[in-house]
PDB file of C-alpha atoms in Angstrom:
ATOM      1  CA  MET L  30      19.457  38.827  28.558  1.00  0.00           C
ATOM      2  CA  ARG L  31      17.846  37.495  25.549  1.00  0.00           C
ATOM      3  CA  THR L  32      19.791  34.520  23.594  1.00  0.00           C
ATOM      4  CA  GLU L  33      19.620  33.972  19.645  1.00  0.00           C
ATOM      5  CA  ILE L  34      19.293  30.752  17.565  1.00  0.00           C
ATOM      6  CA  CYS L  35      22.521  30.073  14.963  1.00  0.00           C
ATOM      7  CA  ASN L  36      20.583  29.716  11.786  1.00  0.00           C
ATOM      8  CA  PHE L  37      23.841  27.113  11.262  1.00  0.00           C
ATOM      9  CA  SER L  38      25.393  25.236  13.907  1.00  0.00           C
ATOM     10  CA  GLY L  39      22.077  25.907  16.001  1.00  0.00           C
ATOM     11  CA  PHE L  40      24.324  27.548  18.964  1.00  0.00           C
ATOM     12  CA  LYS L  41      23.464  29.908  21.168  1.00  0.00           C
ATOM     13  CA  ILE L  42      24.131  33.763  20.504  1.00  0.00           C
ATOM     14  CA  TYR L  43      25.491  35.225  23.484  1.00  0.00           C
ATOM     15  CA  PRO L  44      24.194  39.154  23.737  1.00  0.00           C
ATOM     16  CA  GLY L  45      26.878  40.856  21.892  1.00  0.00           C
ATOM     17  CA  LYS L  46      28.209  37.632  20.128  1.00  0.00           C
ATOM     18  CA  GLY L  47      28.086  36.591  16.635  1.00  0.00           C
ATOM     19  CA  ARG L  48      27.316  38.338  13.208  1.00  0.00           C
ATOM     20  CA  LEU L  49      23.996  39.247  10.982  1.00  0.00           C
ATOM     21  CA  PHE L  50      23.784  38.764   7.902  1.00  0.00           C
ATOM     22  CA  VAL L  51      20.814  39.786   5.726  1.00  0.00           C
ATOM     23  CA  ARG L  52      20.013  38.713   2.249  1.00  0.00           C
ATOM     24  CA  SER L  53      18.773  40.091  -0.753  1.00  0.00           C
ATOM     25  CA  ASP L  54      15.118  39.031  -0.132  1.00  0.00           C
ATOM     26  CA  SER L  55      15.177  40.179   3.339  1.00  0.00           C
ATOM     27  CA  LYS L  56      15.891  37.723   5.361  1.00  0.00           C
ATOM     28  CA  VAL L  57      17.351  37.824   8.375  1.00  0.00           C
ATOM     29  CA  PHE L  58      20.487  35.133   9.905  1.00  0.00           C
ATOM     30  CA  ARG L  59      22.396  34.826  12.638  1.00  0.00           C
ATOM     31  CA  PHE L  60      26.038  33.461  13.930  1.00  0.00           C
ATOM     32  CA  VAL L  61      27.656  32.043  16.720  1.00  0.00           C
ATOM     33  CA  ASN L  62      31.038  33.429  14.561  1.00  0.00           C
ATOM     34  CA  GLY L  63      32.465  33.657  11.147  1.00  0.00           C
ATOM     35  CA  LYS L  64      33.139  29.181  10.514  1.00  0.00           C
ATOM     36  CA  SER L  65      29.361  29.251  10.209  1.00  0.00           C
ATOM     37  CA  GLU L  66      28.933  32.257   8.348  1.00  0.00           C
ATOM     38  CA  SER L  67      31.360  30.756   5.998  1.00  0.00           C
ATOM     39  CA  TYR L  68      30.458  27.097   5.787  1.00  0.00           C
ATOM     40  CA  PHE L  69      26.388  28.941   5.439  1.00  0.00           C
ATOM     41  CA  LEU L  70      28.366  31.080   2.311  1.00  0.00           C
ATOM     42  CA  GLN L  71      29.571  27.826   1.402  1.00  0.00           C
ATOM     43  CA  ARG L  72      26.098  26.545   1.099  1.00  0.00           C
ATOM     44  CA  LEU L  73      27.729  23.183   3.013  1.00  0.00           C
ATOM     45  CA  LYS L  74      24.867  21.734   5.416  1.00  0.00           C
ATOM     46  CA  PRO L  75      25.258  22.257   9.187  1.00  0.00           C
ATOM     47  CA  SER L  76      23.581  17.861   9.015  1.00  0.00           C
ATOM     48  CA  LYS L  77      26.992  16.337   7.649  1.00  0.00           C
ATOM     49  CA  LEU L  78      29.408  18.833  10.009  1.00  0.00           C
ATOM     50  CA  ASP L  79      29.015  16.984  13.158  1.00  0.00           C
ATOM     51  CA  TRP L  80      29.581  19.822  15.756  1.00  0.00           C
ATOM     52  CA  THR L  81      26.534  21.108  14.349  1.00  0.00           C
ATOM     53  CA  VAL L  82      23.563  20.884  17.064  1.00  0.00           C
ATOM     54  CA  VAL L  83      21.548  19.497  14.168  1.00  0.00           C
ATOM     55  CA  PHE L  84      24.489  16.429  13.068  1.00  0.00           C
ATOM     56  CA  ARG L  85      23.992  15.676  16.903  1.00  0.00           C
ATOM     57  CA  ARG L  86      20.432  15.387  17.426  1.00  0.00           C
ATOM     58  CA  LEU L  87      20.334  13.478  13.470  1.00  0.00           C
ATOM     59  CA  HIS L  88      23.178  10.619  15.239  1.00  0.00           C
ATOM     60  CA  LYS L  89      21.928  10.696  18.985  1.00  0.00           C
ATOM     61  CA  LYS L  90      24.555  12.284  20.244  1.00  0.00           C
ATOM     62  CA  GLY L  91      25.005  13.522  24.223  1.00  0.00           C
ATOM     63  CA  ILE L  92      20.853  12.472  24.884  1.00  0.00           C
ATOM     64  CA  SER L  93      21.112  10.404  28.371  1.00  0.00           C
ATOM     65  CA  GLU L  94      20.627   7.187  28.347  1.00  0.00           C
ATOM     66  CA  GLU L  95      16.821   7.076  30.286  1.00  0.00           C
ATOM     67  CA  ALA L  96      15.645   9.507  27.699  1.00  0.00           C
ATOM     68  CA  ALA L  97      16.720   7.530  24.876  1.00  0.00           C
ATOM     69  CA  LYS L  98      15.760   3.863  26.194  1.00  0.00           C
ATOM     70  CA  LYS L  99      12.235   3.705  25.914  1.00  0.00           C
ATOM     71  CA  ARG L 100      10.335   0.592  26.480  1.00  0.00           C
ATOM     72  CA  SER L 101       8.693  -0.262  23.656  1.00  0.00           C
ATOM     73  CA  ARG L 102       5.167  -2.683  23.751  1.00  0.00           C
ATOM     74  CA  ARG L 103       5.390  -6.257  23.102  1.00  0.00           C
ATOM     75  CA  THR L 104       2.607  -6.405  20.202  1.00  0.00           C
ATOM     76  CA  VAL L 105      -0.249  -8.949  21.861  1.00  0.00           C
ATOM     77  CA  LYS L 106      -1.087 -11.674  18.763  1.00  0.00           C
ATOM     78  CA  VAL L 107      -5.202 -11.231  19.250  1.00  0.00           C
ATOM     79  CA  GLN L 108      -7.545 -14.255  16.780  1.00  0.00           C
ATOM     80  CA  ARG L 109     -10.184 -12.872  15.637  1.00  0.00           C
ATOM     81  CA  ALA L 110     -13.356 -13.772  14.303  1.00  0.00           C
ATOM     82  CA  VAL L 111     -14.339 -12.528  10.385  1.00  0.00           C
ATOM     83  CA  VAL L 112     -17.293 -12.386   8.526  1.00  0.00           C
ATOM     84  CA  GLY L 113     -19.107 -15.800   7.482  1.00  0.00           C
ATOM     85  CA  ALA L 114     -17.104 -18.136  10.235  1.00  0.00           C
ATOM     86  CA  SER L 115     -17.463 -17.873  13.658  1.00  0.00           C
ATOM     87  CA  LEU L 116     -13.617 -17.759  15.884  1.00  0.00           C
ATOM     88  CA  ASP L 117     -14.409 -21.620  17.517  1.00  0.00           C
ATOM     89  CA  ALA L 118     -15.252 -22.235  13.460  1.00  0.00           C
ATOM     90  CA  ILE L 119     -11.669 -20.696  13.054  1.00  0.00           C
ATOM     91  CA  LYS L 120      -9.622 -22.493  15.719  1.00  0.00           C
ATOM     92  CA  ALA L 121     -10.937 -26.187  15.121  1.00  0.00           C
ATOM     93  CA  LYS L 122     -10.004 -26.193  11.870  1.00  0.00           C
ATOM     94  CA  ARG L 123      -6.635 -24.925  12.370  1.00  0.00           C
ATOM     95  CA  ASP L 124      -6.331 -27.483  15.258  1.00  0.00           C
ATOM     96  CA  GLN L 125      -7.670 -29.934  12.755  1.00  0.00           C
ATOM     97  CA  ASN L 126      -5.197 -31.872  11.272  1.00  0.00           C
ATOM     98  CA  PRO L 127      -3.391 -31.126   7.744  1.00  0.00           C
ATOM     99  CA  VAL L 128      -4.798 -34.488   5.937  1.00  0.00           C
ATOM    100  CA  ALA L 129      -8.152 -34.060   7.130  1.00  0.00           C
ATOM    101  CA  ARG L 130      -8.025 -30.477   6.213  1.00  0.00           C
ATOM    102  CA  ALA L 131      -7.277 -31.819   2.940  1.00  0.00           C
ATOM    103  CA  ALA L 132      -9.698 -34.592   2.465  1.00  0.00           C
ATOM    104  CA  GLU L 133     -12.292 -32.127   3.332  1.00  0.00           C
ATOM    105  CA  ARG L 134     -11.143 -29.155   0.587  1.00  0.00           C
ATOM    106  CA  LYS L 135     -10.718 -31.763  -2.062  1.00  0.00           C
ATOM    107  CA  LYS L 136     -13.914 -33.029  -1.014  1.00  0.00           C
ATOM    108  CA  ALA L 137     -15.775 -29.218  -1.266  1.00  0.00           C
ATOM    109  CA  VAL L 138     -13.623 -28.855  -4.450  1.00  0.00           C
ATOM    110  CA  ASP L 139     -15.394 -32.322  -6.289  1.00  0.00           C
ATOM    111  CA  ALA L 140     -18.748 -31.389  -4.760  1.00  0.00           C
ATOM    112  CA  ILE L 141     -18.641 -28.122  -6.668  1.00  0.00           C
ATOM    113  CA  LYS L 142     -17.585 -29.322 -10.086  1.00  0.00           C
ATOM    114  CA  GLU L 143     -20.211 -31.673 -10.042  1.00  0.00           C
ATOM    115  CA  LYS L 144     -22.715 -29.013 -10.057  1.00  0.00           C
ATOM    116  CA  LYS L 145     -21.517 -27.552 -12.685  1.00  0.00           C
ATOM    117  CA  LYS L 146     -20.873 -30.459 -14.283  1.00  0.00           C
ATOM    118  CA  GLU L 147     -24.621 -30.717 -14.311  1.00  0.00           C
ATOM    119  CA  GLU L 148     -25.273 -27.621 -15.159  1.00  0.00           C
ATOM    120  CA  GLN L 149     -23.700 -28.261 -18.485  1.00  0.00           C
ATOM    121  CA  ALA L 150     -25.406 -31.223 -18.765  1.00  0.00           C
ATOM    122  CA  LYS L 151     -29.223 -29.200 -18.463  1.00  0.00           C
ATOM    123  CA  LYS L 152     -27.686 -26.014 -20.376  1.00  0.00           C
ATOM    124  CA  VAL L 153     -27.221 -28.961 -23.418  1.00  0.00           C
ATOM    125  CA  ALA L 154     -30.633 -30.908 -22.841  1.00  0.00           C
ATOM    126  CA  GLU L 155     -32.071 -27.136 -23.417  1.00  0.00           C
ATOM    127  CA  LYS L 156     -29.982 -26.527 -26.484  1.00  0.00           C
ATOM    128  CA  ALA L 157     -30.910 -29.734 -28.166  1.00  0.00           C
ATOM    129  CA  LYS L 158     -34.246 -29.812 -27.036  1.00  0.00           C
ATOM    130  CA  ALA L 159     -34.816 -26.169 -28.615  1.00  0.00           C
ATOM    131  CA  ALA L 160     -32.685 -27.653 -31.681  1.00  0.00           C
ATOM    132  CA  ARG L 161     -35.902 -30.391 -31.905  1.00  0.00           C
ATOM    133  CA  ALA L 162     -38.552 -28.244 -31.630  1.00  0.00           C
ATOM    134  CA  GLN L 163     -37.511 -25.815 -34.948  1.00  0.00           C
ATOM    135  CA  PRO L 164     -36.856 -27.417 -38.140  1.00  0.00           C
ATOM    136  CA  LYS L 165     -33.885 -27.204 -40.135  1.00  0.00           C
ATOM    137  CA  GLN L 166     -35.692 -24.304 -42.978  1.00  0.00           C
ATOM    138  CA  ASN L 167     -34.638 -23.375 -46.446  1.00  0.00           C
ATOM    139  CA  GLN L 168     -32.333 -20.558 -44.507  1.00  0.00           C
ATOM    140  CA  VAL L 169     -30.048 -18.965 -47.093  1.00  0.00           C
ATOM    141  CA  LYS L 170     -26.572 -18.468 -45.111  1.00  0.00           C
ATOM    142  CA  VAL L 171     -25.342 -15.364 -44.625  1.00  0.00           C
ATOM    143  CA  SER L 172     -22.143 -13.827 -43.799  1.00  0.00           C
ATOM    144  CA  LYS L 173     -21.729 -12.222 -40.669  1.00  0.00           C
ATOM    145  CA  GLN L 174     -21.132  -8.538 -42.526  1.00  0.00           C
ATOM    146  CA  GLN L 175     -24.368  -8.961 -44.900  1.00  0.00           C
ATOM    147  CA  ALA L 176     -26.037  -9.656 -41.798  1.00  0.00           C
ATOM    148  CA  LYS L 177     -25.041  -6.441 -40.149  1.00  0.00           C
ATOM    149  CA  GLY L 178     -26.417  -4.782 -42.713  1.00  0.00           C
ATOM    150  CA  ALA L 179     -23.281  -3.800 -45.616  1.00  0.00           C
ATOM    151  CA  ALA L 180     -23.937  -3.686 -49.238  1.00  0.00           C
ATOM    152  CA  PRO L 181     -23.551  -6.799 -51.373  1.00  0.00           C
ATOM    153  CA  LYS L 182     -19.930  -7.518 -52.982  1.00  0.00           C
ATOM    154  CA  VAL L 183     -20.831  -5.599 -57.286  1.00  0.00           C
ATOM    155  CA  ALA L 184     -20.381  -8.551 -59.711  1.00  0.00           C
ATOM    156  CA  ALA L 185     -17.718  -7.663 -62.107  1.00  0.00           C
ATOM    157  CA  LYS L 186     -19.012  -7.416 -65.555  1.00  0.00           C
ATOM    158  CA  SER L 187     -16.311  -7.791 -67.556  1.00  0.00           C
ATOM    159  CA  ARG L 188     -15.947 -11.523 -67.794  1.00  0.00           C
TER     160      ARG L 188
END
């Protein structure tokens, strides 16, 4: 005995029962009864009608308790080492009290700032040295446009 499934409600259609609807593109739809066919032709969604199989599946109706309740796995937090820091170093930092950690951070920031100041001072000294080495020549002031090769302005002749 071959059973079909209703295209709308999802119910089984036994031999000798149901209706067939053939669309103009030759697609065949099988319905368990006139009600299903009517709702299909009205373009109603079977997921919104609570008697259809689709609705019952979506809203988890009629599923036995054991099958419905799956045991969820507990997530276990795992601490891993990061590139540039070993796991021991990370744990030591985490266990450190906040005041000590803040002081350590401040010391590191101050060291970086000091290094930047030294580099800046070195740059300034080099600039000054280069300026002293080259005496100022009688250079004509040149605008940016002239330096780029623009034609000089034409002086007015009528005045």
